[in-house]
Amino acid sequence: GQSLEQPSEVTAVEGAIVQINCTYQTSGFYGLSWYQQHDGGAPTFFSYNALDGLEETGRFSSFLSRSDSYGYLLLQELQMKDSASYFCAVRSSSNTGKLIFGQGTTLQVKP
Amino acid sequence: NAGVTQTPKFQVLKTGQSMTLQCAQDMNHEYMSWYRQDPGMGLRLIHYSVGAGITDQGEVPNGYNVSRSTTEDFPLRLLSAAPSQTSVYFCASSYSNYGYTFGSGTRLTVV
């Protein structure tokens, strides 16, 4: 089976830094993805890590440690518009496109 | 380029009725998937496809059928609707291990 664990809620203030952790258990592993979803909207692709280490894009970074089955999403200089749900997702096979999601972390950014 | 198009956006069904949720993508993506999203449950994979003529079950396939006769279309059929199938349904497509593009969703209520 496959399972992913992430915190259900995180609260932070504007301008702060927040880290959302994700641990996973899968029979195979071909990458950890993050998706963002605003209230009432569709999930949108946010970042992807196939190899260990940090991927940075502007205010956002995503980290992966395959040996620890662990990753995190780091959001810096938080803005009100970053308030959303963030989902980690694992692809457990290289050629099926099968993507399994965690239950999501709701990030609330306060003024 | 419309991306992933889902119809209808909203639907109310009576228990026992059947219906088909439509999904079409114009990006020539090989991978397509159906997810349902319930409060606090994240995105759960119903069925997925790696190409025309090839489908497989996800985490919660019971009560749903799919087919993939063309690359573009991936309809989801509810055989006999039940109140437990009240949910938001998302279709998604991808061409690689990188990231999925989601449709805007179908909000289904079964009474």
CSV table of N, CA and C in Angstrom, one decimal, chain A residues 48-95:
chain,number,residue,atom,x,y,z
A,48,TYR,N,8.3,19.7,-8.0
A,48,TYR,CA,8.6,18.3,-8.2
A,48,TYR,C,10.0,18.0,-7.8
A,49,ASN,N,10.2,16.9,-7.0
A,49,ASN,CA,11.6,16.5,-6.7
A,49,ASN,C,11.7,15.0,-7.1
A,50,ALA,N,12.6,14.7,-7.9
A,50,ALA,CA,12.9,13.3,-8.3
A,50,ALA,C,14.1,12.8,-7.5
A,51,LEU,N,15.0,13.7,-7.3
A,51,LEU,CA,16.3,13.4,-6.6
A,51,LEU,C,16.4,14.1,-5.3
A,52,ASP,N,17.3,13.6,-4.4
A,52,ASP,CA,17.5,14.2,-3.1
A,52,ASP,C,18.0,15.6,-3.3
A,53,GLY,N,17.6,16.5,-2.4
A,53,GLY,CA,18.1,17.8,-2.4
A,53,GLY,C,17.0,18.9,-2.4
A,54,LEU,N,17.4,20.1,-2.7
A,54,LEU,CA,16.5,21.2,-2.6
A,54,LEU,C,16.3,21.8,-4.0
A,55,GLU,N,15.0,22.1,-4.3
A,55,GLU,CA,14.7,22.7,-5.6
A,55,GLU,C,14.1,24.1,-5.2
A,56,GLU,N,14.6,25.1,-5.8
A,56,GLU,CA,14.2,26.5,-5.4
A,56,GLU,C,13.6,27.2,-6.6
A,57,THR,N,12.4,27.9,-6.4
A,57,THR,CA,11.8,28.7,-7.4
A,57,THR,C,11.3,29.9,-6.7
A,58,GLY,N,12.0,31.0,-6.8
A,58,GLY,CA,11.5,32.2,-6.2
A,58,GLY,C,11.4,32.1,-4.7
A,59,ARG,N,10.2,32.4,-4.2
A,59,ARG,CA,9.9,32.3,-2.8
A,59,ARG,C,9.7,30.9,-2.2
A,60,PHE,N,9.7,29.9,-3.2
A,60,PHE,CA,9.3,28.6,-2.8
A,60,PHE,C,10.4,27.6,-3.0
A,61,SER,N,10.6,26.6,-2.1
A,61,SER,CA,11.6,25.6,-2.2
A,61,SER,C,10.9,24.3,-1.8
A,62,SER,N,11.4,23.2,-2.4
A,62,SER,CA,10.9,21.9,-2.1
A,62,SER,C,12.1,21.0,-1.9
A,63,PHE,N,12.1,20.1,-0.9
A,63,PHE,CA,13.2,19.3,-0.5
A,63,PHE,C,12.8,17.9,-0.5
A,64,LEU,N,13.7,17.0,-0.8
A,64,LEU,CA,13.5,15.5,-0.8
A,64,LEU,C,14.7,14.8,-0.2
A,65,SER,N,14.3,13.8,0.7
A,65,SER,CA,15.3,12.9,1.2
A,65,SER,C,14.7,11.5,1.0
A,66,ARG,N,15.2,10.8,0.0
A,66,ARG,CA,14.6,9.5,-0.3
A,66,ARG,C,15.0,8.5,0.7
A,67,SER,N,16.1,8.6,1.4
A,67,SER,CA,16.5,7.6,2.4
A,67,SER,C,15.6,7.7,3.6
A,68,ASP,N,15.1,8.9,3.9
A,68,ASP,CA,14.2,9.2,5.0
A,68,ASP,C,12.7,9.1,4.6
A,69,SER,N,12.4,8.9,3.3
A,69,SER,CA,11.1,8.9,2.8
A,69,SER,C,10.4,10.2,3.3
A,70,TYR,N,11.0,11.3,3.0
A,70,TYR,CA,10.6,12.6,3.6
A,70,TYR,C,10.8,13.7,2.7
A,71,GLY,N,9.9,14.7,2.7
A,71,GLY,CA,10.1,15.9,1.9
A,71,GLY,C,9.4,17.0,2.6
A,72,TYR,N,9.7,18.2,2.1
A,72,TYR,CA,9.0,19.4,2.7
A,72,TYR,C,8.9,20.5,1.6
A,73,LEU,N,7.9,21.3,1.8
A,73,LEU,CA,7.7,22.5,1.0
A,73,LEU,C,8.0,23.7,1.9
A,74,LEU,N,8.8,24.6,1.4
A,74,LEU,CA,9.2,25.8,2.2
A,74,LEU,C,8.7,27.0,1.5
A,75,LEU,N,7.9,27.8,2.2
A,75,LEU,CA,7.4,29.0,1.6
A,75,LEU,C,7.9,30.2,2.4
A,76,GLN,N,8.6,31.1,1.7
A,76,GLN,CA,9.2,32.3,2.3
A,76,GLN,C,8.4,33.6,2.0
A,77,GLU,N,8.7,34.6,2.8
A,77,GLU,CA,8.0,35.9,2.6
A,77,GLU,C,6.6,35.7,2.3
A,78,LEU,N,5.9,35.1,3.2
A,78,LEU,CA,4.5,34.7,3.0
A,78,LEU,C,3.6,35.9,2.7
A,79,GLN,N,2.7,35.7,1.7
A,79,GLN,CA,1.7,36.7,1.3
A,79,GLN,C,0.3,36.1,1.6
A,80,MET,N,-0.6,37.0,1.7
A,80,MET,CA,-2.0,36.6,2.0
A,80,MET,C,-2.5,35.6,0.9
A,81,LYS,N,-2.0,35.8,-0.3
A,81,LYS,CA,-2.5,35.0,-1.4
A,81,LYS,C,-1.9,33.5,-1.4
A,82,ASP,N,-1.0,33.3,-0.5
A,82,ASP,CA,-0.4,32.0,-0.3
A,82,ASP,C,-1.4,31.1,0.6
A,83,SER,N,-2.4,31.7,1.2
A,83,SER,CA,-3.4,30.9,1.9
A,83,SER,C,-4.1,30.0,1.0
A,84,ALA,N,-3.9,28.7,1.2
A,84,ALA,CA,-4.4,27.7,0.3
A,84,ALA,C,-4.2,26.3,1.0
A,85,SER,N,-4.6,25.3,0.3
A,85,SER,CA,-4.2,23.9,0.7
A,85,SER,C,-3.1,23.4,-0.1
A,86,TYR,N,-2.2,22.7,0.5
A,86,TYR,CA,-1.0,22.2,-0.2
A,86,TYR,C,-0.9,20.7,0.0
A,87,PHE,N,-0.8,20.0,-1.1
A,87,PHE,CA,-0.9,18.5,-1.1
A,87,PHE,C,0.5,18.0,-1.6
A,88,CYS,N,1.0,17.0,-0.9
A,88,CYS,CA,2.2,16.3,-1.4
A,88,CYS,C,1.6,15.1,-2.1
A,89,ALA,N,2.3,14.6,-3.1
A,89,ALA,CA,1.9,13.5,-3.9
A,89,ALA,C,3.0,12.7,-4.4
A,90,VAL,N,2.9,11.4,-4.4
A,90,VAL,CA,4.0,10.5,-4.8
A,90,VAL,C,3.6,9.7,-6.1
A,91,ARG,N,4.5,9.6,-7.0
A,91,ARG,CA,4.4,8.7,-8.1
A,91,ARG,C,5.2,7.4,-7.8
A,92,SER,N,4.5,6.3,-7.7
A,92,SER,CA,5.1,5.1,-7.3
A,92,SER,C,5.5,4.2,-8.4
A,93,SER,N,5.3,4.6,-9.7
A,93,SER,CA,5.7,3.8,-10.8
A,93,SER,C,6.2,4.7,-11.9
A,94,SER,N,7.1,4.2,-12.7
A,94,SER,CA,7.7,5.1,-13.7
A,94,SER,C,6.9,5.2,-15.0
A,95,ASN,N,6.0,4.3,-15.2
A,95,ASN,CA,5.3,4.3,-16.5
A,95,ASN,C,3.8,4.3,-16.5
